Short mmCIF file of C-alpha atoms in Angstrom, two decimals:
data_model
loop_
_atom_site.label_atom_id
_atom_site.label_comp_id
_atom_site.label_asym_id
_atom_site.label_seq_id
_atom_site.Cartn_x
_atom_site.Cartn_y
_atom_site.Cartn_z
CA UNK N 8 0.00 0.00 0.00
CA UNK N 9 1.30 3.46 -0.85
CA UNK N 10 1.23 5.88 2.00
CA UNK N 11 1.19 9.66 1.62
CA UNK N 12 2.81 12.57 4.15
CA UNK N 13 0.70 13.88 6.83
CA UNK N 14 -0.40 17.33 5.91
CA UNK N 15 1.49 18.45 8.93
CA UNK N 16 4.63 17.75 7.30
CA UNK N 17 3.77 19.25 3.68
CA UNK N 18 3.27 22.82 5.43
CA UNK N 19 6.77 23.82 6.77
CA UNK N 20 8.16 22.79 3.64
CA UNK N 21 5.53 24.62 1.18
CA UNK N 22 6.63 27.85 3.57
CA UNK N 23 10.72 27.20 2.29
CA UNK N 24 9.91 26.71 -1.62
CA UNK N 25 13.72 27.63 -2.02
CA UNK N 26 16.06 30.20 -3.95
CA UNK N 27 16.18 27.03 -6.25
CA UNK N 28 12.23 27.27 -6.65
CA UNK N 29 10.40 28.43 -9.78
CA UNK N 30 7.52 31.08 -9.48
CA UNK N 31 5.87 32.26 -6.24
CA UNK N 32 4.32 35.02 -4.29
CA UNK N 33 6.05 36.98 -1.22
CA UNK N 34 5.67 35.89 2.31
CA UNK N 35 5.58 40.01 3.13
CA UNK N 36 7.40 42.24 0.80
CA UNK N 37 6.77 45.08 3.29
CA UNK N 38 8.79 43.20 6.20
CA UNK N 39 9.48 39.93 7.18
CA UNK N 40 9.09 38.16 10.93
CA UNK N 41 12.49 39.37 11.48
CA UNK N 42 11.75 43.33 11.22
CA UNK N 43 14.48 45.29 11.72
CA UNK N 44 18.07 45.28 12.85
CA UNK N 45 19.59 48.58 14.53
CA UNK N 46 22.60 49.49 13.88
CA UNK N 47 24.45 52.45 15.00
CA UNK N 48 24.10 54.24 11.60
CA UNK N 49 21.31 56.16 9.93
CA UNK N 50 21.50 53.88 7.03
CA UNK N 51 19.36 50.97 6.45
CA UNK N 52 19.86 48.12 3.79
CA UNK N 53 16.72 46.32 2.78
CA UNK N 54 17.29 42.59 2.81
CA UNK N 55 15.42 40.10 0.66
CA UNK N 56 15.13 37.04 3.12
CA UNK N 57 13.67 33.77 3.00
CA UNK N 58 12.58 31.83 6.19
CA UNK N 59 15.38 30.18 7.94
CA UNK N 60 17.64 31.80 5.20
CA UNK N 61 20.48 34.97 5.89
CA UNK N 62 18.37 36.39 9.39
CA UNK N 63 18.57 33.08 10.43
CA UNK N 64 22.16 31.99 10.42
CA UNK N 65 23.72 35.53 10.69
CA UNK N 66 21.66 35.90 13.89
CA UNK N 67 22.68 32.56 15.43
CA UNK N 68 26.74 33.16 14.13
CA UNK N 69 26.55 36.37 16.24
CA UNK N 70 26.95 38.64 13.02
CA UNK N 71 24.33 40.90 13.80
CA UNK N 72 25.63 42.28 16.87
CA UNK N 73 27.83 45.08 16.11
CA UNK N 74 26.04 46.48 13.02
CA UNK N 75 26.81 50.30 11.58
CA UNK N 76 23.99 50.33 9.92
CA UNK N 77 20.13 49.26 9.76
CA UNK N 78 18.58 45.95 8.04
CA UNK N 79 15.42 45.70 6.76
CA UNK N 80 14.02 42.59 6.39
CA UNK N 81 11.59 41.31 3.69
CA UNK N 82 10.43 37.75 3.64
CA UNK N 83 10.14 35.87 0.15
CA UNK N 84 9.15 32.10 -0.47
CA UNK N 85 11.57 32.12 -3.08
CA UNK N 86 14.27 33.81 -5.14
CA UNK N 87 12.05 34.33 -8.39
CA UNK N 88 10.02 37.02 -6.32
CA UNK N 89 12.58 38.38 -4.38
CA UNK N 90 14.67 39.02 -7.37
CA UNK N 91 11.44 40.91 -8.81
CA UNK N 92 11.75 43.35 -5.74
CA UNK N 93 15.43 43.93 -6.47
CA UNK N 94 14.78 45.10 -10.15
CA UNK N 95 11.75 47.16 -8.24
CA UNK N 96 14.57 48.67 -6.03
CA UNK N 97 12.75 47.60 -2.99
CA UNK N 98 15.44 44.89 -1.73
CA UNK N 99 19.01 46.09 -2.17
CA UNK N 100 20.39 42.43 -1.89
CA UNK N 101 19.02 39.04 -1.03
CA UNK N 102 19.87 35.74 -1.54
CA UNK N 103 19.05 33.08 -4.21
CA UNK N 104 20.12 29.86 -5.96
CA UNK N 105 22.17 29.48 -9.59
CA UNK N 106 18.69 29.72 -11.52
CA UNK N 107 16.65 32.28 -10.33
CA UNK N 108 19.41 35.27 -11.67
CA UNK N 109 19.35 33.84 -14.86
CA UNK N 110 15.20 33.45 -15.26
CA UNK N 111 15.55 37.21 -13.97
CA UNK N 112 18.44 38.32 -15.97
CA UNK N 113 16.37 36.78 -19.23
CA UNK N 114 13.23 38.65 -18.60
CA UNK N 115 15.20 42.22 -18.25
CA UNK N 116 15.08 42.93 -14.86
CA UNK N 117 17.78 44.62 -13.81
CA UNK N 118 19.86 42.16 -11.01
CA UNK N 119 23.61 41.98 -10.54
CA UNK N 120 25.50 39.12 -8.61
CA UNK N 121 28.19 40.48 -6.10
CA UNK N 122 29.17 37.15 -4.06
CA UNK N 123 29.00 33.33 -4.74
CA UNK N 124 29.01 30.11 -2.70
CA UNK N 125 30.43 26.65 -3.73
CA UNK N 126 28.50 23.53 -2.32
CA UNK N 127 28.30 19.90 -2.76
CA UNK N 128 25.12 19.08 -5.27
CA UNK N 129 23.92 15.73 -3.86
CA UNK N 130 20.96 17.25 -2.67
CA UNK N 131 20.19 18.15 -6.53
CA UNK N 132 18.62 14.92 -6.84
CA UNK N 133 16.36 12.74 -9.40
CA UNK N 134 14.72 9.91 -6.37
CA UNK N 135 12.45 7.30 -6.69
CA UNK N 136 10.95 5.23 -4.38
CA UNK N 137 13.00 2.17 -3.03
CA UNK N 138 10.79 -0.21 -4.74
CA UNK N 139 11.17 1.75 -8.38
CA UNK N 140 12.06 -0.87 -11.28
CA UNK N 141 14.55 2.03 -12.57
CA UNK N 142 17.57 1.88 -12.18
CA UNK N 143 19.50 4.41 -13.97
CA UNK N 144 19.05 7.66 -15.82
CA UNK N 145 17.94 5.94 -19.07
CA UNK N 146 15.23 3.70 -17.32
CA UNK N 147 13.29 6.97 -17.21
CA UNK N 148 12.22 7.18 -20.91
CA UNK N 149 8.71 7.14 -21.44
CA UNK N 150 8.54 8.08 -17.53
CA UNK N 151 6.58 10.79 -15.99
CA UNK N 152 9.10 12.98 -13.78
CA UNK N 153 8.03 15.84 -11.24
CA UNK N 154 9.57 19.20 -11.37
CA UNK N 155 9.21 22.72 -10.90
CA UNK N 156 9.48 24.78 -13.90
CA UNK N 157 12.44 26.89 -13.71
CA UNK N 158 14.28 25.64 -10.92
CA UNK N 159 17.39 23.89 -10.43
CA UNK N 160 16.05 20.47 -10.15
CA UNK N 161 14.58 21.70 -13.90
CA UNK N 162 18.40 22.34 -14.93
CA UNK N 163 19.81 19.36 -13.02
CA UNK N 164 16.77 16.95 -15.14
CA UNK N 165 18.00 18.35 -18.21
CA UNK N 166 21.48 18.00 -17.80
CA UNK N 167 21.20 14.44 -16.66
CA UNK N 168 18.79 13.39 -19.49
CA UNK N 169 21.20 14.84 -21.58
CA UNK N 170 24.25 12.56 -20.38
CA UNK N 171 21.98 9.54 -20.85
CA UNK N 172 21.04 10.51 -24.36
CA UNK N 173 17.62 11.65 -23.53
CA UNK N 174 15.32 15.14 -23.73
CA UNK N 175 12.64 16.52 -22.22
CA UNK N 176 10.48 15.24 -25.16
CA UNK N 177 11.44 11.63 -23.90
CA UNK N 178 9.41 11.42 -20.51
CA UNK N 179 6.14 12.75 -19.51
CA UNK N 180 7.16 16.02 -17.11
CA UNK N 181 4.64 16.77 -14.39
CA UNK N 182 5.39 20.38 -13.58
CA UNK N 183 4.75 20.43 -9.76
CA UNK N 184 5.85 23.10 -7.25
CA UNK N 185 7.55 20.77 -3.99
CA UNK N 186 4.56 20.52 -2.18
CA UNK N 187 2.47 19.28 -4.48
CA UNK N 188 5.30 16.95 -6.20
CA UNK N 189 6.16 15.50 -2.91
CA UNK N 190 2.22 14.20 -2.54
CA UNK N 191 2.52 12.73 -6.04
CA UNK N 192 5.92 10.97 -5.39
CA UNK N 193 4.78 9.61 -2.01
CA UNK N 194 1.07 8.36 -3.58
CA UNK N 195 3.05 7.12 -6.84
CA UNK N 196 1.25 9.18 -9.53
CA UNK N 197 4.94 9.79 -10.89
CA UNK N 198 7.61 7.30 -10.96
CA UNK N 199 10.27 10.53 -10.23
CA UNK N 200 10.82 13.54 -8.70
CA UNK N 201 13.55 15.86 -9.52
CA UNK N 202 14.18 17.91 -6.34
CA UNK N 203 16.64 19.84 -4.11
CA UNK N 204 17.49 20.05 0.02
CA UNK N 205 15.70 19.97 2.27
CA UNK N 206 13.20 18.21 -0.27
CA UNK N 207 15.46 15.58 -1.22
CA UNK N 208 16.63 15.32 2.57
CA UNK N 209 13.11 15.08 3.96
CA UNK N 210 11.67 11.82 1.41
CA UNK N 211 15.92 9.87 1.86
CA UNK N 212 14.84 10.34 5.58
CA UNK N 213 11.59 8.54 5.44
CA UNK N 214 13.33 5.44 4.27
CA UNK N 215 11.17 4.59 1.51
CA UNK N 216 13.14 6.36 -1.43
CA UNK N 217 16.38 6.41 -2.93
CA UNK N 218 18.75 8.99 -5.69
CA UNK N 219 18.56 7.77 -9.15
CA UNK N 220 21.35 10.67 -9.79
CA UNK N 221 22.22 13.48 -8.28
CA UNK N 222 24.01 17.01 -9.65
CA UNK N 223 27.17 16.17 -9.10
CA UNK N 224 29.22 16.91 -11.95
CA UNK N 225 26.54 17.56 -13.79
CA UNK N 226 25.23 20.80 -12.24
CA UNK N 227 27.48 23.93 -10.98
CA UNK N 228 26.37 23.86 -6.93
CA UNK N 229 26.51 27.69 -7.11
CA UNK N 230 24.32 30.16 -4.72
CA UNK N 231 24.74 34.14 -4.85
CA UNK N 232 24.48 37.50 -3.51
CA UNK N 233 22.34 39.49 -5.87
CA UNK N 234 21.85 43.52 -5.59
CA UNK N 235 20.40 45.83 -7.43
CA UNK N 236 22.14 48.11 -9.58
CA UNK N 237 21.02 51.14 -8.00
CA UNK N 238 22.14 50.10 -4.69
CA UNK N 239 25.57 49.05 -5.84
CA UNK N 240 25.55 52.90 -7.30
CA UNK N 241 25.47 54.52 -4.14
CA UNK N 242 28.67 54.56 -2.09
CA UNK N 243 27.15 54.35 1.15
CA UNK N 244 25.34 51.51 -0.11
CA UNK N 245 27.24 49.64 -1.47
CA UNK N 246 29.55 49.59 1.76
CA UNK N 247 27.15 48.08 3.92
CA UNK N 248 26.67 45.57 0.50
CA UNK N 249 30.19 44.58 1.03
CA UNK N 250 30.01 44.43 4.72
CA UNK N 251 26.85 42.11 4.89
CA UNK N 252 28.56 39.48 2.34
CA UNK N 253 31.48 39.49 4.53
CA UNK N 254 29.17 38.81 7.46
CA UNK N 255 27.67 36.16 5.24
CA UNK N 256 30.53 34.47 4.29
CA UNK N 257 32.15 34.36 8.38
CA UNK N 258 28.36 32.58 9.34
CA UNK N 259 28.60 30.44 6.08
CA UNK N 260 31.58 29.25 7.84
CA UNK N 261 29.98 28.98 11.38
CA UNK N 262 27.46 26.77 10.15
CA UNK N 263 30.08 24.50 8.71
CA UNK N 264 31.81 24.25 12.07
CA UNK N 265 28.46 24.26 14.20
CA UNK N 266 25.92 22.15 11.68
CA UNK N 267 23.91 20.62 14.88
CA UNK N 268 23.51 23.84 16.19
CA UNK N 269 22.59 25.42 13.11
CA UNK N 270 20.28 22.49 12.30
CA UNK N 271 18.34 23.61 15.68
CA UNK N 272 17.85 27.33 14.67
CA UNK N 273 16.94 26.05 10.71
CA UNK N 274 14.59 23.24 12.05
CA UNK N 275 12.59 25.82 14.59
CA UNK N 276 12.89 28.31 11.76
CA UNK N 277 11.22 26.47 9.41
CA UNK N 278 9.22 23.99 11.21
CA UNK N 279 11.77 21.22 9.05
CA UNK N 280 11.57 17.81 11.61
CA UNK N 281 15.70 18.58 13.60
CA UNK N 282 16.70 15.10 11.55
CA UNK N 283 15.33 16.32 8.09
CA UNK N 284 17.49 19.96 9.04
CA UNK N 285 20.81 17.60 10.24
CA UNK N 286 20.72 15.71 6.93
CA UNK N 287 20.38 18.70 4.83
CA UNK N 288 23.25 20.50 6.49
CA UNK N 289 25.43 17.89 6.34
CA UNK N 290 24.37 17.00 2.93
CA UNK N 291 24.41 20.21 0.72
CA UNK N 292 23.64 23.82 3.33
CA UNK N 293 26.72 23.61 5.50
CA UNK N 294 29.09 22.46 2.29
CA UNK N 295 28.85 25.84 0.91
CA UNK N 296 32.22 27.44 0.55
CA UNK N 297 32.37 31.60 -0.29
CA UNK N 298 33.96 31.63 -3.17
CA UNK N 299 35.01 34.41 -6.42
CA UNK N 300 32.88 35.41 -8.80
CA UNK N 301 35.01 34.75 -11.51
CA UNK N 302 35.32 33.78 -15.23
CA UNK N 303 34.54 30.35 -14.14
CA UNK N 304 31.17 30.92 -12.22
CA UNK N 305 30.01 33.32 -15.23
CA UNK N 306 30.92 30.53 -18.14
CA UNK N 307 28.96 27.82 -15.90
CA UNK N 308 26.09 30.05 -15.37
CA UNK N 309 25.98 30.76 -19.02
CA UNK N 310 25.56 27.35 -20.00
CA UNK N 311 22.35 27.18 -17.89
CA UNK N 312 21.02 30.19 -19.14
CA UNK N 313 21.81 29.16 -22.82
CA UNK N 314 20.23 25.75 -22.28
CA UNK N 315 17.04 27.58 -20.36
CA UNK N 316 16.93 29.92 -24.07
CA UNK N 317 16.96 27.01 -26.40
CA UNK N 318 14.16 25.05 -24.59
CA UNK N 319 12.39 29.07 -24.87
CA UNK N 320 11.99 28.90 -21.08
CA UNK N 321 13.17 32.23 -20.60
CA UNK N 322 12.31 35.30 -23.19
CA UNK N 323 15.84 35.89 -24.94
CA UNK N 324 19.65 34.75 -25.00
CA UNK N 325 21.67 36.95 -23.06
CA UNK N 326 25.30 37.69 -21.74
CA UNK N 327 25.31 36.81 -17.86
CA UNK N 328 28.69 38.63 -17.52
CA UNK N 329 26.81 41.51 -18.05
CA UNK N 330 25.01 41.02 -14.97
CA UNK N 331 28.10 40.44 -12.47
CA UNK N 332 29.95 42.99 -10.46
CA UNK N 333 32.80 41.25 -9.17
CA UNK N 334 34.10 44.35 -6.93
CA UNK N 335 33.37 42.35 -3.54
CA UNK N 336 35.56 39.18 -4.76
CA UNK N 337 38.91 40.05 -2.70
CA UNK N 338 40.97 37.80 -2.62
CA UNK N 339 38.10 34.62 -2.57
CA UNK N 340 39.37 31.43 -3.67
CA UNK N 341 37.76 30.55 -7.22
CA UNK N 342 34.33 29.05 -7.96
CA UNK N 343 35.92 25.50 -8.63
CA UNK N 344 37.08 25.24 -4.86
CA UNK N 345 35.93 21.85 -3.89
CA UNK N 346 33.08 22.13 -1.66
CA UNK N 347 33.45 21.02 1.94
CA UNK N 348 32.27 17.68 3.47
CA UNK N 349 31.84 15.88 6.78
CA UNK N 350 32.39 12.74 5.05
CA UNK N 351 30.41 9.39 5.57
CA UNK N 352 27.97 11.42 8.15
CA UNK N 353 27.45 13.53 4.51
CA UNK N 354 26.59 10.49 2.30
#
């Protein structure tokens, strides 16, 4: 018999719909749970936020205690939307996954990435339950696979399919937003579900599932720092721009060194079960290494965008260079740097 989630589980995890995630509405454009931060300055930054995202961990690594300036929080359920407020100039700089820029960057808006993380892309995964007859990539011709349009479970599908010698055009896609795709995968109305952490995290943890693939090697494992333009433009600005990421990147590596703790603030942030939040800290969150925004990270983010243009998922072909600032880089090691690992308690 083929059990479903309880409801109770589906609703803490429709709230995170990801940076990675496709389209969505705001939590609260106007302010998030958070509010604001004082700082000792007149100046405030607006911060695009999502829950259990920058607040969160910057909060809990102690890097919002000695601020010279003012956040603003606003509260997004995804990058897609939060990115629309940057272009609107009503979030200076908020955080989102490898797709969302270019989805944005393809429609016009006007975005610019100024910082980049590196982390391991097992949680980019294609599952299937534990009793699946498939096997590997190829067995899913003629399939019908869950995603969400535009995300980077949408790229990773692609990219695998491709290595396999298969297209889009040779499965049945069921274009699902998580919640929604994680009911069908659990009830078996589609034999896979192309997904990201805490997602893929949540269904391994249930016991019931298993990774076809995952995006290793075959997807970039890239998160940025986006700002808008007119921010960047003002010099007071874009201090407190470089000031945050640097605050970012120290907590980025607090979580690495603290992941149970940091799985206890993410889990009652969320409402994520604390196992669910261990597992996807240890399996692609605390990975993330800062890293350059360099020749490397444009190239690999071009390919995605290219790939998104020839399927016509996004409006027009475009030059993501022209959407990077790289002033905030220092001296960052490059976008290849391995990610980081805790080794078997990762796998």
């Amino acid at each position: 018999m083929k059990r479903t989630l309880p409801a109770a589980l589906l609703l803490p995890l429709a709230l995170l719909l990801s940076a990675c995630s496709g389209s969505s509405a705001a939590d609260d454009s106007s302010g998030g749970a958070g509010g604001s931060v004082d700082g000792k300055g007149s100046l405030t930054l607006n911060v695009g936020d999502q829950k259990g995202g920058s607040e969160a961990v910057l909060r809990a690594a102690g890097e919002l205690d000695d601020l010279t300036y003012r956040i603003k929080w606003s509260t997004f359920t995804s990058g897609p939307p939060l990115l629309e407020a940057v272009n609107a100039k009503a979030v200076d700089i908020g955080s989102v996954g490898n797709t969302p820029p270019v989805f944005a960057a393809g429609s016009g808006s006007k975005i610019t990435v100024v910082a980049a993380a590196h982390g391991d892309s097992a949680g980019e995964a294609i599952l299937v339950r534990k009793d699946s007859p498939l096997r590997k990539t190829a067995d899913l011709k003629g399939r019908t696979v869950a995603v969400a349009q535009g995300s980077s479970a949408h790229y990773q599908l692609i990219a695998s399919l491709k290595k396999a010698g298969l297209g889009l055009g040779d499965i049945k896609l069921s274009l699902l937003q998580p919640a929604d795709a994680l009911a069908a995968f659990t009830s078996g109305k589609v034999d896979a579900w192309a997904v990201w952490d805490p997602y893929t995290s949540q269904v391994l943890r249930g016991g019931r599932s298993r990774v076809l693939t995952d995006g290793n090697g075959l997807v970039n494992g890239l998160s940025f720092q986006v700002a808008a333009p007119s921010a960047l433009a003002d010099k007071e600005k874009a201090a407190a721009i470089g000031d945050f990421v640097e605050r970012l990147r120290r907590a980025q590596d607090w979580v690495f060194e603290h992941p149970a703790e940091w799985a206890k603030v993410w889990a009652k942030d969320t409402g994520l079960p604390y196992e669910v939040a261990l597992d996807a800290v240890k399996r692609s969150y605390g990975t993330r290494v800062p890293v350059a925004v360099d020749a490397a990270a444009i190239a690999s983010e071009q390919k995605i965008a290219d790939a998104f243009a020839g399927l016509k998922l996004i409006p027009r072909r475009f030059t993501f260079a022209d959407y990077v600032d790289d002033r905030f880089n220092k001296n960052l090691p490059p976008s290849t740097t391995p990610a980081r690992s805790y080794g078997k308690a990762s796998s």
